[in-house]
Structures are given as structure tokens and as C-alpha cells.
Coordinates of C-alpha atoms in Angstrom, one line a residue:
M1 CA -52.9 -17.1 35.8
A2 CA -53.6 -14.5 33.3
Q3 CA -51.7 -11.3 33.7
K4 CA -53.6 -8.1 34.2
Q5 CA -53.2 -5.2 31.8
F6 CA -51.6 -2.2 33.4
K7 CA -53.0 1.1 32.3
P8 CA -51.0 4.2 33.5
A9 CA -53.0 7.0 35.1
T10 CA -51.3 9.6 32.9
P11 CA -50.7 9.3 29.2
V12 CA -47.2 8.1 28.3
K13 CA -45.3 10.3 25.9
T14 CA -43.4 8.4 23.2
T15 CA -40.6 9.8 21.1
T16 CA -40.5 9.1 17.4
G17 CA -36.7 9.2 17.2
A18 CA -33.5 11.0 18.2
K19 CA -33.2 14.6 17.1
P20 CA -30.8 15.1 14.2
A21 CA -27.4 16.6 15.1
A22 CA -26.7 20.1 14.0
Q23 CA -25.3 20.1 10.5
K24 CA -22.1 22.0 10.0
S25 CA -21.0 23.5 6.7
P26 CA -18.3 21.7 4.8
E27 CA -15.9 24.6 5.1
T28 CA -15.8 24.4 8.9
N29 CA -15.8 20.6 9.1
E30 CA -12.1 19.7 8.8
L31 CA -10.8 16.2 9.0
H32 CA -8.1 15.6 11.5
F33 CA -6.1 12.4 11.0
I34 CA -4.1 10.7 13.7
F35 CA -1.1 10.3 11.4
D36 CA 0.3 12.7 8.8
K37 CA 2.3 12.0 5.6
G38 CA 5.6 11.7 7.5
N39 CA 4.2 9.0 9.8
Y40 CA 3.1 6.9 6.9
K41 CA 6.5 7.3 5.2
L42 CA 8.2 6.1 8.3
L43 CA 5.8 3.2 8.7
I44 CA 6.5 2.1 5.1
I45 CA 10.3 2.4 5.7
A46 CA 9.9 0.3 8.9
V47 CA 8.0 -2.5 7.1
C48 CA 10.7 -2.5 4.4
V49 CA 13.5 -2.7 6.9
V50 CA 11.8 -5.6 8.8
A51 CA 11.2 -7.4 5.5
F52 CA 14.9 -6.9 4.6
G53 CA 15.9 -8.3 8.0
F54 CA 13.8 -11.4 7.4
I55 CA 15.4 -11.8 4.0
L56 CA 18.8 -11.6 5.6
M57 CA 17.7 -14.3 8.0
S58 CA 16.8 -16.7 5.3
G59 CA 20.1 -16.1 3.6
T60 CA 22.6 -18.8 2.7
T61 CA 22.6 -22.5 3.7
D62 CA 25.1 -21.8 6.5
I63 CA 23.0 -21.9 9.7
Y64 CA 25.6 -20.4 12.0
S65 CA 26.6 -17.5 9.8
T66 CA 27.1 -14.1 11.4
T67 CA 24.6 -12.5 9.1
K68 CA 21.8 -14.9 10.2
I69 CA 22.6 -14.8 13.9
V70 CA 23.7 -11.2 14.6
I71 CA 23.1 -8.8 11.8
A72 CA 19.6 -9.9 10.6
P73 CA 18.0 -9.8 14.1
L74 CA 19.5 -6.4 14.7
V75 CA 18.1 -5.1 11.3
V76 CA 14.6 -6.5 12.3
L77 CA 14.8 -4.8 15.7
I78 CA 15.9 -1.5 14.1
G79 CA 12.9 -1.8 11.8
F80 CA 10.5 -2.3 14.8
A81 CA 12.1 0.7 16.5
I82 CA 11.5 2.8 13.4
G83 CA 7.9 1.5 13.4
F84 CA 7.3 2.5 17.1
F85 CA 8.8 5.9 16.4
A86 CA 6.5 6.4 13.5
I87 CA 3.5 5.5 15.6
F88 CA 4.4 7.7 18.6
K89 CA 5.7 10.7 16.5
K90 CA 3.2 13.6 16.8
P91 CA 2.1 15.1 13.5
S92 CA 3.4 18.6 12.8
V93 CA 1.0 21.4 13.6
S94 CA 0.2 23.4 10.5

């Protein structure tokens, strides 16, 4: 069966596109970042502390040394804690 063509009784209005958003001047359009400079410094410190902990874990040939079993995992956990603090720290309001 062939489909019948449907013709609306009233003309259909079509839009040519969305209206452009109102343009703001560059002076009033400030960028607000989630993190500030202090957050990024703490994140870099956290990555360095975690990397140092993994270097301590690779250490000497002695598998059961205190450095590998106790100190290195604590250093890695401290690095992760610094990273979490850096993420959750609110930027200073200036």
C-alpha cells in the first residue's frame, strides 16, 4: 500500500536555527577555575611523594626490609592523602 501524503490544515512554521546567545564584553566575562595555584602545587607535591614511595618500594634486593614493607607504603598513603586534600581544598576567595 502506498502511503498518503499528509497536508496540515495550517502552515507549519519552521525555524532556521537557534538564536545566538547574548554576547558579553570581555571585561565582564571572567574565567573561574575549579583549582587555584595552591591546589596545583599540592597536586604536584602529592605526585612526587607517591613516586618517591614507589621508588622506596623498589629499593634493595632484600624483600623483607622494613623500608619496603612499612615505610614505603606509608609514604605512598601520605602522598595520596596530600592529593585528596589538594582536590578537596577550596580555592581562596580573592
